[in-house]
Coordinates of C-alpha atoms and ligand atoms in Angstrom, one line a residue:
M1 CA 2.1 -18.8 12.5
S2 CA 5.4 -20.7 12.2
S3 CA 8.7 -18.7 12.3
E4 CA 9.2 -19.6 8.6
E5 CA 5.8 -18.2 7.7
K6 CA 6.5 -15.1 9.6
Q7 CA 9.7 -14.5 7.7
N8 CA 8.0 -15.0 4.4
S9 CA 4.8 -13.1 5.3
L10 CA 3.8 -9.8 3.6
S11 CA 4.1 -8.1 7.0
P12 CA 4.9 -4.4 6.6
K13 CA 7.7 -4.8 9.2
Q14 CA 11.0 -5.1 7.4
R15 CA 14.6 -5.9 8.1
S16 CA 16.6 -2.7 8.6
E17 CA 19.0 -3.3 5.6
D18 CA 15.9 -3.7 3.5
A19 CA 14.6 -0.3 4.6
S20 CA 17.8 1.4 3.5
L21 CA 17.8 -0.5 0.2
D22 CA 14.2 0.6 -0.3
L23 CA 15.2 4.2 -0.1
A24 CA 17.7 3.6 -2.9
L25 CA 15.0 1.9 -5.0
R26 CA 12.3 4.6 -4.5
P27 CA 11.7 6.6 -7.7
K28 CA 13.1 10.1 -7.5
N29 CA 10.9 11.7 -10.1
F30 CA 7.7 11.1 -12.2
N31 CA 9.8 9.5 -15.1
E32 CA 11.1 6.9 -12.7
Y33 CA 7.6 6.3 -11.3
V34 CA 6.4 3.5 -13.6
G35 CA 2.7 3.1 -14.5
Q36 CA -0.4 4.8 -12.9
D37 CA -0.4 7.0 -16.0
K38 CA -3.8 8.6 -15.6
L39 CA -3.1 9.5 -11.9
K40 CA 0.3 11.0 -12.8
K41 CA -1.3 13.1 -15.5
N42 CA -3.8 14.5 -13.1
L43 CA -1.3 15.1 -10.4
K44 CA 1.1 16.9 -12.7
I45 CA -1.6 19.3 -13.8
L46 CA -2.5 20.0 -10.2
I47 CA 1.2 20.6 -9.4
E48 CA 1.8 22.8 -12.5
A49 CA -1.3 24.9 -11.7
A50 CA -0.3 25.4 -8.1
K51 CA 3.3 26.4 -9.1
K52 CA 1.9 28.9 -11.7
R53 CA -0.2 30.5 -9.0
N54 CA 2.6 30.3 -6.5
E55 CA 0.4 28.5 -4.1
P56 CA 0.8 25.2 -2.2
I57 CA -1.1 22.4 -4.0
E58 CA -4.5 21.4 -2.8
H59 CA -5.0 18.6 -0.3
V60 CA -4.9 15.1 -1.9
L61 CA -5.7 11.6 -0.9
F62 CA -4.0 8.5 -2.3
H63 CA -5.8 5.2 -1.7
G64 CA -5.3 1.6 -2.7
P65 CA -3.6 -1.6 -1.4
A66 CA -0.3 -1.5 0.4
G67 CA 2.9 -1.3 -1.5
L68 CA 1.5 0.3 -4.7
G69 CA 3.4 3.6 -4.3
K70 CA 1.3 6.0 -2.2
T71 CA 4.2 7.1 0.0
T72 CA 6.4 7.4 -3.0
L73 CA 3.9 9.7 -4.6
A74 CA 3.8 11.9 -1.5
H75 CA 7.6 12.3 -1.7
L76 CA 7.4 13.1 -5.5
V77 CA 4.7 15.8 -4.9
A78 CA 7.0 17.4 -2.3
R79 CA 10.0 17.2 -4.6
E80 CA 8.1 18.7 -7.5
M81 CA 6.8 21.5 -5.3
N82 CA 10.2 22.1 -3.8
A83 CA 8.5 21.7 -0.5
Q84 CA 9.5 20.1 2.8
I85 CA 7.7 17.0 3.7
K86 CA 6.7 16.1 7.3
I87 CA 5.7 12.5 7.7
T88 CA 3.4 10.9 10.3
S89 CA 0.7 8.3 10.4
G90 CA -2.8 7.7 11.8
P91 CA -1.6 5.3 14.5
A92 CA 1.2 7.7 15.6
I93 CA -1.3 10.5 16.4
S94 CA -3.0 9.2 19.4
K95 CA -3.8 12.5 21.2
V96 CA -5.3 15.8 19.9
G97 CA -2.1 17.4 21.3
D98 CA 0.0 15.3 18.9
L99 CA -1.7 16.6 15.9
V100 CA -1.9 20.2 17.1
A101 CA 1.9 20.1 17.8
I102 CA 2.6 18.8 14.3
I103 CA 0.3 21.3 12.5
L104 CA 1.6 24.3 14.5
R105 CA 5.1 23.5 13.4
L106 CA 4.4 23.5 9.7
E107 CA 6.0 26.1 7.6
D108 CA 4.7 28.0 4.6
G109 CA 4.2 25.5 1.7
D110 CA 5.1 22.4 3.7
I111 CA 3.6 19.0 2.8
L112 CA 2.1 17.1 5.7
F113 CA 2.0 13.4 4.8
I114 CA -0.4 11.3 7.0
D115 CA -0.1 7.6 6.2
E116 CA -3.0 5.3 7.2
I117 CA -5.2 8.3 7.8
H118 CA -8.2 6.0 8.3
R119 CA -6.7 5.2 11.7
L120 CA -7.2 8.7 13.1
S121 CA -9.8 8.9 15.8
K122 CA -13.0 11.0 15.1
L123 CA -11.9 13.5 17.7
I124 CA -8.6 14.1 16.0
E125 CA -10.2 14.2 12.6
E126 CA -12.4 17.1 13.7
I127 CA -9.3 19.1 14.5
L128 CA -8.2 18.6 11.0
Y129 CA -11.4 20.0 9.3
P130 CA -10.8 23.7 10.0
A131 CA -7.1 23.3 9.5
L132 CA -7.7 22.0 6.0
E133 CA -10.5 24.3 5.1
S134 CA -9.9 27.7 6.7
R135 CA -6.2 27.3 7.7
S136 CA -7.0 27.7 11.4
I137 CA -7.0 25.4 14.3
D138 CA -9.3 25.3 17.4
F139 CA -8.3 23.3 20.5
V140 CA -8.6 23.3 24.2
S141 CA -5.5 23.2 26.4
G142 CA -5.6 22.1 30.1
K143 CA -8.4 20.6 32.1
G144 CA -11.1 21.8 34.4
P145 CA -11.5 25.5 35.3
S146 CA -8.0 26.4 34.1
A147 CA -8.8 25.0 30.6
Q148 CA -8.3 27.5 27.8
S149 CA -9.6 27.4 24.2
Y150 CA -7.4 28.6 21.4
H151 CA -8.2 29.6 17.8
L152 CA -4.9 30.0 15.9
P153 CA -4.2 30.8 12.2
L154 CA -2.0 28.4 10.3
K155 CA 0.6 28.8 7.5
P156 CA -0.6 27.6 4.1
F157 CA 0.3 23.8 3.9
T158 CA -0.9 20.8 1.9
L159 CA -2.2 17.6 3.4
V160 CA -1.2 14.5 1.4
A161 CA -2.9 11.5 2.9
A162 CA -2.8 7.8 2.2
T163 CA -5.1 5.0 3.1
T164 CA -5.7 1.3 2.2
R165 CA -9.3 1.7 3.4
T166 CA -11.2 4.6 2.0
S167 CA -14.5 3.1 3.2
L168 CA -13.3 3.8 6.8
L169 CA -12.9 7.6 6.1
S170 CA -15.8 9.8 7.2
S171 CA -17.4 11.7 4.3
P172 CA -16.6 15.1 5.9
L173 CA -12.9 14.1 5.9
R174 CA -13.1 12.8 2.3
S175 CA -14.7 16.0 1.1
R176 CA -11.8 18.0 2.4
F177 CA -9.4 16.6 -0.2
S178 CA -10.1 19.5 -2.6
G179 CA -7.2 18.5 -4.9
G180 CA -8.7 15.1 -5.5
S181 CA -8.8 11.5 -4.2
F182 CA -6.7 9.3 -6.4
R183 CA -7.0 5.5 -6.6
L184 CA -3.9 3.5 -7.3
D185 CA -4.5 0.3 -9.3
F186 CA -2.5 -2.9 -9.3
Y187 CA 0.3 -2.7 -11.9
T188 CA 0.5 -4.7 -15.1
E189 CA 3.1 -7.4 -15.3
E190 CA 4.9 -5.4 -18.0
D191 CA 5.2 -2.4 -15.6
I192 CA 6.5 -4.7 -12.8
E193 CA 9.1 -6.0 -15.3
K194 CA 10.2 -2.4 -16.0
I195 CA 10.5 -1.8 -12.2
L196 CA 12.5 -5.0 -11.7
E197 CA 14.9 -4.2 -14.6
R198 CA 15.5 -0.6 -13.3
N199 CA 16.1 -1.9 -9.7
A200 CA 18.3 -4.7 -10.7
K201 CA 20.6 -2.0 -12.3
I202 CA 20.5 0.0 -9.0
L203 CA 21.4 -3.1 -7.0
C204 CA 24.1 -3.9 -9.6
V205 CA 22.9 -7.4 -10.1
E206 CA 22.7 -9.1 -13.5
T207 CA 19.4 -10.7 -14.4
K208 CA 18.2 -12.9 -17.3
P209 CA 15.0 -11.8 -19.0
E210 CA 13.2 -15.1 -18.1
A211 CA 14.1 -14.5 -14.4
I212 CA 12.6 -11.0 -14.6
K213 CA 9.5 -12.4 -16.1
M214 CA 9.2 -15.0 -13.5
L215 CA 9.7 -12.6 -10.6
A216 CA 7.2 -10.2 -12.1
S217 CA 4.6 -12.9 -12.5
R218 CA 4.9 -13.7 -8.8
S219 CA 4.9 -10.1 -7.5
R220 CA 1.2 -9.7 -6.8
F221 CA 1.2 -6.8 -9.3
T222 CA 2.8 -4.8 -6.5
P223 CA 6.1 -2.9 -6.7
R224 CA 7.0 -3.4 -3.0
I225 CA 6.7 -7.2 -3.4
A226 CA 8.6 -7.1 -6.7
N227 CA 11.5 -5.3 -4.9
R228 CA 11.4 -7.8 -2.1
L229 CA 11.5 -10.8 -4.4
L230 CA 14.4 -9.2 -6.4
K231 CA 16.4 -8.7 -3.2
R232 CA 15.8 -12.3 -2.0
A233 CA 16.6 -13.7 -5.5
R234 CA 19.8 -11.6 -5.5
D235 CA 20.8 -13.1 -2.1
Y236 CA 20.1 -16.6 -3.4
A237 CA 22.0 -16.1 -6.6
E238 CA 25.0 -14.8 -4.6
V239 CA 25.0 -17.7 -2.3
K240 CA 24.0 -20.6 -4.6
G241 CA 25.2 -19.3 -8.0
E242 CA 27.6 -16.9 -9.6
G243 CA 25.6 -13.8 -8.6
I244 CA 23.6 -13.7 -11.8
I245 CA 19.8 -14.2 -11.4
T246 CA 18.9 -16.9 -13.9
A247 CA 15.3 -18.3 -14.2
D248 CA 16.5 -21.5 -12.5
L249 CA 17.9 -19.6 -9.5
A250 CA 14.9 -17.3 -9.3
G251 CA 12.6 -20.3 -9.3
E252 CA 14.6 -22.0 -6.5
A253 CA 14.5 -18.8 -4.5
L254 CA 10.8 -18.5 -4.9
K255 CA 10.3 -22.1 -3.9
L256 CA 12.4 -21.5 -0.8
M257 CA 10.1 -18.5 0.0
D258 CA 7.1 -20.8 -0.5
I259 CA 5.7 -18.5 -3.2
D260 CA 3.7 -20.4 -5.8
E261 CA 3.2 -19.7 -9.5
M262 CA 0.3 -17.3 -8.9
G263 CA 2.4 -15.3 -6.3
L264 CA 0.5 -16.8 -3.4
E265 CA 2.3 -17.2 -0.1
S266 CA 1.6 -19.8 2.6
L267 CA -0.9 -17.6 4.4
D268 CA -2.8 -16.9 1.2
R269 CA -3.2 -20.6 0.7
K270 CA -4.0 -21.1 4.4
I271 CA -6.8 -18.5 4.1
L272 CA -8.3 -20.2 1.1
D273 CA -7.8 -23.7 2.4
T274 CA -9.5 -22.8 5.7
L275 CA -12.3 -21.1 4.0
I276 CA -12.9 -24.1 1.9
T277 CA -12.3 -27.0 4.3
K278 CA -13.5 -25.5 7.6
F279 CA -16.3 -23.2 6.3
A280 CA -17.5 -25.1 3.2
G281 CA -16.3 -22.2 1.0
G282 CA -18.2 -19.6 3.0
P283 CA -19.8 -17.2 3.5
V284 CA -17.9 -16.6 6.7
G285 CA -17.2 -13.4 8.6
V286 CA -13.6 -12.0 8.3
G287 CA -13.3 -12.1 12.1
T288 CA -14.0 -15.8 12.2
L289 CA -11.8 -16.5 9.3
A290 CA -9.0 -14.5 10.9
A291 CA -9.3 -16.4 14.2
A292 CA -9.2 -19.7 12.3
V293 CA -5.9 -18.8 10.5
M294 CA -4.5 -17.0 13.6
E295 CA -4.0 -13.7 11.9
E296 CA -5.5 -10.2 12.6
A297 CA -8.7 -9.5 10.7
E298 CA -7.2 -6.1 9.7
T299 CA -4.1 -7.7 8.1
I300 CA -6.3 -10.1 6.2
E301 CA -8.5 -7.3 4.9
E302 CA -5.7 -4.9 4.0
V303 CA -2.8 -7.2 2.9
Y304 CA -4.1 -10.5 1.7
E305 CA -7.7 -10.1 0.5
P306 CA -7.1 -7.4 -2.2
Y307 CA -4.8 -9.7 -4.2
L308 CA -7.0 -12.8 -3.7
M309 CA -9.9 -10.7 -4.9
Q310 CA -7.9 -9.4 -7.8
L311 CA -7.2 -13.0 -8.9
G312 CA -10.8 -13.9 -8.5
F313 CA -10.2 -16.4 -5.8
L314 CA -12.2 -14.7 -3.1
E315 CA -15.3 -12.6 -2.9
R316 CA -16.5 -10.2 -0.2
T317 CA -20.2 -10.5 0.1
P318 CA -22.6 -8.9 2.6
R319 CA -22.8 -12.2 4.4
G320 CA -19.1 -12.8 4.5
R321 CA -16.1 -14.1 2.5
C322 CA -16.7 -16.8 -0.1
A323 CA -14.1 -18.9 -2.0
T324 CA -14.7 -19.0 -5.8
A325 CA -14.5 -22.1 -8.1
R326 CA -11.1 -20.8 -9.2
A327 CA -9.8 -21.0 -5.6
Y328 CA -10.9 -24.6 -5.3
E329 CA -9.1 -25.4 -8.6
H330 CA -5.9 -23.6 -7.6
L331 CA -5.7 -25.8 -4.4
G332 CA -6.4 -28.9 -6.5
L333 CA -9.9 -29.3 -5.1
T334 CA -13.2 -29.9 -6.8
P335 CA -15.6 -27.0 -6.4
P336 CA -19.1 -27.9 -5.2
A337 CA -21.8 -27.6 -7.9
T338 CA -23.3 -24.4 -6.4
T339 CA -19.9 -22.6 -6.5
Q340 CA -19.5 -23.7 -10.2
N341 CA -22.9 -22.3 -10.9
Q342 CA -22.2 -19.1 -9.0
Q343 CA -19.0 -18.7 -11.0
K344 CA -20.8 -18.9 -14.2
L345 CA -23.1 -16.1 -13.2
I346 CA -20.2 -13.8 -12.2
Ligands
ADP401 P1 2.6 2.4 -0.3 O1 2.9 3.7 0.4 O2 1.5 2.4 -1.2 O3 2.5 1.2 0.7 P2 5.3 2.8 -1.2 O4 5.2 4.1 -1.9 O5 6.0 2.7 0.1 O6 3.9 2.1 -1.2 O7 6.0 1.8 -2.3 C1 6.8 0.7 -1.9 C2 8.1 0.6 -2.8 O8 7.7 0.2 -4.1 C3 8.8 2.0 -3.0 O9 9.8 2.1 -2.1 C4 9.3 1.9 -4.4 O10 10.6 1.4 -4.4 C5 8.4 0.9 -5.1 N1 7.4 1.6 -6.0 C6 6.2 2.0 -5.7 N2 5.5 2.5 -6.8 C7 6.4 2.5 -7.8 C8 6.4 2.9 -9.1 N3 5.2 3.4 -9.7 N4 7.5 2.7 -9.9 C9 8.6 2.2 -9.4 N5 8.7 1.8 -8.1 C10 7.7 1.9 -7.3

């Protein structure tokens, strides 16, 4: 990947000033949290019921592509419940002892947020089962003849977990989310426009309605991307214009970021182009495709593919990834007859 591609990529790694701006842009209550109406309704009932019973809310799982608002929801649940939130993630818990230490430190009513829960090892997952079900924890400390096993009671707490890959969660773990498993959908363009308008105000930047529309249409139906494009368009307008984000300046900023009219970045186009030109449109395994574009298979699956599938440019089949006729057309190529026929059948 060139350094320019790296800068423009959808990588979760962010510049530090972006991270602090993100905090400012994060919705502070359910009214500010745009869209996902059905999910919000369900969640509010769960919260109200728990409050009435004076109990912590039941364990919940949020799943869906990156940047759709899972972490934000975890914070909102904690805020609504007046609870403290302790944050960790699957990759950060590498040993049983890590999880035991976190869980034993939880206070009455705390929310434990585990992001990327699908990355927990099976061994660690098994420690969680009794903790979630019977509020106790069983573990062994030490090795060899001096090893001692413990069975300790826990204070009532709620696990709020997030994942981009529910299929990787074991069914015993999935069944422990007694409060429910909530899927976040891609947002509508209108919802993304609302988010952009609100955030432009927070960032104190003036925007023209056509600029908001343009940024929304290139945001992959994803709030995190919308925020990123808004921030970069603001930078561009400050440097190249009078600080007002007009449609022309937004268009130029997007061009500089190499984002096309469908919101595709250079790596999206590289994935499609490689699939079509090197693998005759597929089917090809994601590992092979990832090696050909020099990206990790996991990143392709979690970050790039959901949007390409949402646009109907790519299909996951049991035999591998396939480009659709639409993908050929987007790249200005003629789809082979079979792809056209397949497209008609879809
Ligand atoms: P995830 O955990 O699913 O990757 P986040 O919760 O970190 O996503 O969301 C990324 C950013 O997008 C948040 O900081 C927030 O500013 C914005 N965001 C997410 N969902 C919404 C929403 N429904 N309304 C407004 N902004 C949102």
